[in-house]
PDB file of C-alpha atoms in Angstrom:
ATOM      1  CA  MET A   1      76.017 115.318  71.116  1.00  0.00           C
ATOM      2  CA  ILE A   2      77.806 116.957  74.015  1.00  0.00           C
ATOM      3  CA  MET A   3      81.515 116.640  74.554  1.00  0.00           C
ATOM      4  CA  ALA A   4      83.397 117.790  77.643  1.00  0.00           C
ATOM      5  CA  GLN A   5      87.127 117.610  78.098  1.00  0.00           C
ATOM      6  CA  GLN A   6      89.239 118.342  81.144  1.00  0.00           C
ATOM      7  CA  GLN A   7      92.970 117.921  81.691  1.00  0.00           C
ATOM      8  CA  VAL A   8      94.025 116.833  85.165  1.00  0.00           C
ATOM      9  CA  THR A   9      97.604 116.761  86.411  1.00  0.00           C
ATOM     10  CA  CYS A  10      98.380 114.531  89.378  1.00  0.00           C
ATOM     11  CA  GLN A  11     101.628 114.974  91.280  1.00  0.00           C
ATOM     12  CA  MET A  12     102.974 112.353  93.631  1.00  0.00           C
ATOM     13  CA  PRO A  13     106.428 111.795  95.032  1.00  0.00           C
ATOM     14  CA  ASN A  14     108.674 110.794  92.117  1.00  0.00           C
ATOM     15  CA  VAL A  15     105.761 110.650  89.642  1.00  0.00           C
ATOM     16  CA  THR A  16     103.796 113.301  87.758  1.00  0.00           C
ATOM     17  CA  PHE A  17     101.256 112.418  85.114  1.00  0.00           C
ATOM     18  CA  SER A  18      98.465 114.097  83.229  1.00  0.00           C
ATOM     19  CA  LEU A  19      95.116 112.680  82.289  1.00  0.00           C
ATOM     20  CA  VAL A  20      92.764 114.064  79.715  1.00  0.00           C
ATOM     21  CA  ILE A  21      89.213 113.157  80.578  1.00  0.00           C
ATOM     22  CA  THR A  22      86.843 113.256  77.647  1.00  0.00           C
ATOM     23  CA  ILE A  23      83.161 112.567  78.027  1.00  0.00           C
ATOM     24  CA  VAL A  24      80.853 112.315  75.063  1.00  0.00           C
ATOM     25  CA  MET A  25      77.157 112.338  75.868  1.00  0.00           C
ATOM     26  CA  ASN A  26      74.750 111.543  73.114  1.00  0.00           C
ATOM     27  CA  LEU A  27      71.705 112.274  75.231  1.00  0.00           C
ATOM     28  CA  LYS A  28      68.901 114.786  75.349  1.00  0.00           C
ATOM     29  CA  SER A  29      70.035 115.694  78.859  1.00  0.00           C
ATOM     30  CA  SER A  30      73.346 117.308  79.771  1.00  0.00           C
ATOM     31  CA  LEU A  31      73.626 115.098  82.876  1.00  0.00           C
ATOM     32  CA  LEU A  32      74.803 111.506  83.039  1.00  0.00           C
ATOM     33  CA  LYS A  33      74.819 109.177  86.031  1.00  0.00           C
ATOM     34  CA  PHE A  34      77.648 106.694  85.628  1.00  0.00           C
ATOM     35  CA  LEU A  35      78.351 104.163  88.394  1.00  0.00           C
ATOM     36  CA  GLY A  36      76.628 106.425  90.924  1.00  0.00           C
ATOM     37  CA  VAL A  37      78.545 109.560  89.970  1.00  0.00           C
ATOM     38  CA  HIS A  38      76.573 112.392  88.363  1.00  0.00           C
ATOM     39  CA  ILE A  39      78.554 113.906  85.499  1.00  0.00           C
ATOM     40  CA  ASP A  40      77.501 117.066  83.702  1.00  0.00           C
ATOM     41  CA  ASN A  41      78.741 118.405  80.386  1.00  0.00           C
ATOM     42  CA  HIS A  42      81.144 120.856  82.111  1.00  0.00           C
ATOM     43  CA  LEU A  43      82.687 118.242  84.444  1.00  0.00           C
ATOM     44  CA  SER A  44      81.856 120.454  87.424  1.00  0.00           C
ATOM     45  CA  PHE A  45      80.295 117.666  89.538  1.00  0.00           C
ATOM     46  CA  SER A  46      77.996 120.225  91.207  1.00  0.00           C
ATOM     47  CA  ASN A  47      74.953 118.044  90.635  1.00  0.00           C
ATOM     48  CA  HIS A  48      76.806 115.048  92.088  1.00  0.00           C
ATOM     49  CA  VAL A  49      77.667 117.078  95.184  1.00  0.00           C
ATOM     50  CA  GLU A  50      74.034 118.179  95.628  1.00  0.00           C
ATOM     51  CA  GLN A  51      72.772 114.596  95.296  1.00  0.00           C
ATOM     52  CA  VAL A  52      75.313 113.249  97.792  1.00  0.00           C
ATOM     53  CA  VAL A  53      74.680 116.070 100.291  1.00  0.00           C
ATOM     54  CA  SER A  54      70.968 115.272 100.096  1.00  0.00           C
ATOM     55  CA  LYS A  55      71.605 111.575 100.796  1.00  0.00           C
ATOM     56  CA  CYS A  56      73.951 112.449 103.643  1.00  0.00           C
ATOM     57  CA  SER A  57      71.343 114.743 105.206  1.00  0.00           C
ATOM     58  CA  SER A  58      68.809 111.932 105.388  1.00  0.00           C
ATOM     59  CA  ARG A  59      71.408 109.652 106.982  1.00  0.00           C
ATOM     60  CA  MET A  60      72.326 112.437 109.390  1.00  0.00           C
ATOM     61  CA  PHE A  61      68.794 112.097 110.774  1.00  0.00           C
ATOM     62  CA  LEU A  62      69.599 108.484 111.672  1.00  0.00           C
ATOM     63  CA  LEU A  63      72.826 109.608 113.332  1.00  0.00           C
ATOM     64  CA  ARG A  64      70.840 112.043 115.495  1.00  0.00           C
ATOM     65  CA  GLN A  65      68.338 109.352 116.421  1.00  0.00           C
ATOM     66  CA  LEU A  66      71.142 106.989 117.463  1.00  0.00           C
ATOM     67  CA  LYS A  67      72.589 109.755 119.644  1.00  0.00           C
ATOM     68  CA  ILE A  68      69.169 110.348 121.253  1.00  0.00           C
ATOM     69  CA  LEU A  69      68.844 106.605 121.937  1.00  0.00           C
ATOM     70  CA  GLY A  70      72.131 106.718 123.853  1.00  0.00           C
ATOM     71  CA  MET A  71      74.724 105.274 121.495  1.00  0.00           C
ATOM     72  CA  ASN A  72      78.260 106.189 122.577  1.00  0.00           C
ATOM     73  CA  SER A  73      80.643 108.297 120.475  1.00  0.00           C
ATOM     74  CA  ASP A  74      82.584 105.263 119.191  1.00  0.00           C
ATOM     75  CA  GLY A  75      79.394 103.720 117.813  1.00  0.00           C
ATOM     76  CA  LEU A  76      78.287 107.028 116.321  1.00  0.00           C
ATOM     77  CA  ASN A  77      81.704 107.487 114.720  1.00  0.00           C
ATOM     78  CA  THR A  78      81.492 104.005 113.206  1.00  0.00           C
ATOM     79  CA  PHE A  79      78.030 104.786 111.856  1.00  0.00           C
ATOM     80  CA  TYR A  80      79.273 108.068 110.395  1.00  0.00           C
ATOM     81  CA  CYS A  81      82.310 106.535 108.699  1.00  0.00           C
ATOM     82  CA  SER A  82      80.420 103.586 107.253  1.00  0.00           C
ATOM     83  CA  ASN A  83      77.155 105.272 106.236  1.00  0.00           C
ATOM     84  CA  ILE A  84      77.912 108.935 105.569  1.00  0.00           C
ATOM     85  CA  ARG A  85      81.620 109.432 104.932  1.00  0.00           C
ATOM     86  CA  SER A  86      81.631 106.461 102.570  1.00  0.00           C
ATOM     87  CA  LEU A  87      79.144 108.373 100.391  1.00  0.00           C
ATOM     88  CA  LEU A  88      81.394 111.428 100.421  1.00  0.00           C
ATOM     89  CA  SER A  89      84.474 109.492  99.359  1.00  0.00           C
ATOM     90  CA  TYR A  90      82.876 107.091  96.855  1.00  0.00           C
ATOM     91  CA  ALA A  91      84.862 107.081  93.588  1.00  0.00           C
ATOM     92  CA  ALA A  92      86.902 110.059  94.833  1.00  0.00           C
ATOM     93  CA  PRO A  93      90.000 109.307  92.729  1.00  0.00           C
ATOM     94  CA  ALA A  94      87.891 109.807  89.604  1.00  0.00           C
ATOM     95  CA  TRP A  95      86.590 113.271  90.410  1.00  0.00           C
ATOM     96  CA  CYS A  96      88.166 114.841  93.513  1.00  0.00           C
ATOM     97  CA  THR A  97      90.675 116.958  91.565  1.00  0.00           C
ATOM     98  CA  LEU A  98      87.738 118.451  89.635  1.00  0.00           C
ATOM     99  CA  LEU A  99      85.614 119.177  92.710  1.00  0.00           C
ATOM    100  CA  GLY A 100      86.406 122.851  93.324  1.00  0.00           C
ATOM    101  CA  ASP A 101      86.542 124.778  96.583  1.00  0.00           C
ATOM    102  CA  THR A 102      82.824 125.591  96.739  1.00  0.00           C
ATOM    103  CA  ASN A 103      81.748 121.966  96.413  1.00  0.00           C
ATOM    104  CA  LEU A 104      84.466 120.758  98.773  1.00  0.00           C
ATOM    105  CA  GLU A 105      83.217 123.228 101.378  1.00  0.00           C
ATOM    106  CA  LYS A 106      79.682 121.816 101.029  1.00  0.00           C
ATOM    107  CA  TRP A 107      81.060 118.369 101.819  1.00  0.00           C
ATOM    108  CA  GLU A 108      83.152 119.663 104.689  1.00  0.00           C
ATOM    109  CA  LYS A 109      79.924 121.148 106.142  1.00  0.00           C
ATOM    110  CA  VAL A 110      78.374 117.670 106.108  1.00  0.00           C
ATOM    111  CA  GLN A 111      81.326 116.358 108.096  1.00  0.00           C
ATOM    112  CA  ARG A 112      81.156 119.355 110.465  1.00  0.00           C
ATOM    113  CA  ARG A 113      77.493 118.661 111.174  1.00  0.00           C
ATOM    114  CA  ALA A 114      78.076 114.941 111.715  1.00  0.00           C
ATOM    115  CA  THR A 115      80.988 115.443 114.075  1.00  0.00           C
ATOM    116  CA  ARG A 116      78.974 118.079 115.970  1.00  0.00           C
ATOM    117  CA  ILE A 117      76.263 115.466 116.532  1.00  0.00           C
ATOM    118  CA  ILE A 118      78.840 112.946 117.773  1.00  0.00           C
ATOM    119  CA  LEU A 119      80.881 115.331 119.980  1.00  0.00           C
ATOM    120  CA  SER A 120      79.055 118.610 120.502  1.00  0.00           C
ATOM    121  CA  ASP A 121      81.332 120.028 123.216  1.00  0.00           C
ATOM    122  CA  TYR A 122      84.399 120.613 121.028  1.00  0.00           C
ATOM    123  CA  GLU A 123      85.501 122.780 118.113  1.00  0.00           C
ATOM    124  CA  TYR A 124      85.665 121.158 114.670  1.00  0.00           C
ATOM    125  CA  ASN A 125      89.421 120.512 114.590  1.00  0.00           C
ATOM    126  CA  GLU A 126      89.337 119.084 118.118  1.00  0.00           C
ATOM    127  CA  ARG A 127      86.443 116.800 117.146  1.00  0.00           C
ATOM    128  CA  LEU A 128      88.429 115.518 114.169  1.00  0.00           C
ATOM    129  CA  LYS A 129      91.422 114.750 116.411  1.00  0.00           C
ATOM    130  CA  LYS A 130      89.312 112.984 119.047  1.00  0.00           C
ATOM    131  CA  LEU A 131      87.481 110.922 116.424  1.00  0.00           C
ATOM    132  CA  CYS A 132      90.692 110.228 114.431  1.00  0.00           C
ATOM    133  CA  ILE A 133      89.105 111.551 111.228  1.00  0.00           C
ATOM    134  CA  PRO A 134      91.070 113.693 108.765  1.00  0.00           C
ATOM    135  CA  SER A 135      89.349 116.652 107.125  1.00  0.00           C
ATOM    136  CA  LEU A 136      87.900 115.898 103.711  1.00  0.00           C
ATOM    137  CA  ALA A 137      90.194 118.511 102.149  1.00  0.00           C
ATOM    138  CA  ASN A 138      93.116 116.296 103.215  1.00  0.00           C
ATOM    139  CA  PHE A 139      91.478 112.885 102.997  1.00  0.00           C
ATOM    140  CA  LEU A 140      90.201 112.995  99.411  1.00  0.00           C
ATOM    141  CA  PRO A 141      93.504 113.963  97.726  1.00  0.00           C
ATOM    142  CA  GLU A 142      95.472 111.559  99.937  1.00  0.00           C
ATOM    143  CA  SER A 143      93.185 108.636  99.126  1.00  0.00           C
ATOM    144  CA  SER A 144      93.424 109.506  95.431  1.00  0.00           C
ATOM    145  CA  GLN A 145      97.193 109.661  95.679  1.00  0.00           C
ATOM    146  CA  ARG A 146      97.291 106.223  97.361  1.00  0.00           C
ATOM    147  CA  HIS A 147      95.018 104.840  94.655  1.00  0.00           C
ATOM    148  CA  PHE A 148      97.100 106.195  91.773  1.00  0.00           C
ATOM    149  CA  SER A 149     100.348 105.144  93.479  1.00  0.00           C
ATOM    150  CA  LYS A 150      99.093 101.571  93.551  1.00  0.00           C
ATOM    151  CA  ILE A 151      98.245 101.773  89.854  1.00  0.00           C
ATOM    152  CA  VAL A 152     101.630 103.210  88.931  1.00  0.00           C
ATOM    153  CA  SER A 153     103.561 100.678  91.014  1.00  0.00           C
ATOM    154  CA  GLU A 154     101.823  97.676  89.398  1.00  0.00           C
TER     155      GLU A 154
END
């Protein structure tokens, strides 16, 4: 039996709360896939990040092919947001505070590559502005904050 425990403190305007996440795995493996999220016994989510980056890379191939076939930047941006970014942000409120800088940088690289395919003539921050996409370092915590604010207000 493997037990992992992590305390997470979330701060929002006017509300601060702490969660203690406890996972008990009674498996021969130290990795559990629960609702599409890979959880290890240290709650590091490194394996989850690797799996998602791999999926995103295969979808990035499709993004390149659409660009080669002549799809405009609006269509490519829609494809990116619906097929790649959605993978990066899936279930983010559950794990984004536990992600760590190294894993977050891996995900930001995926977004850098995708936006470079869509708009290759600009720097990363300019591409984000033109495509109206926030960086993942800002987007993930903000979406988690919106999610938990809705829970608290209900």
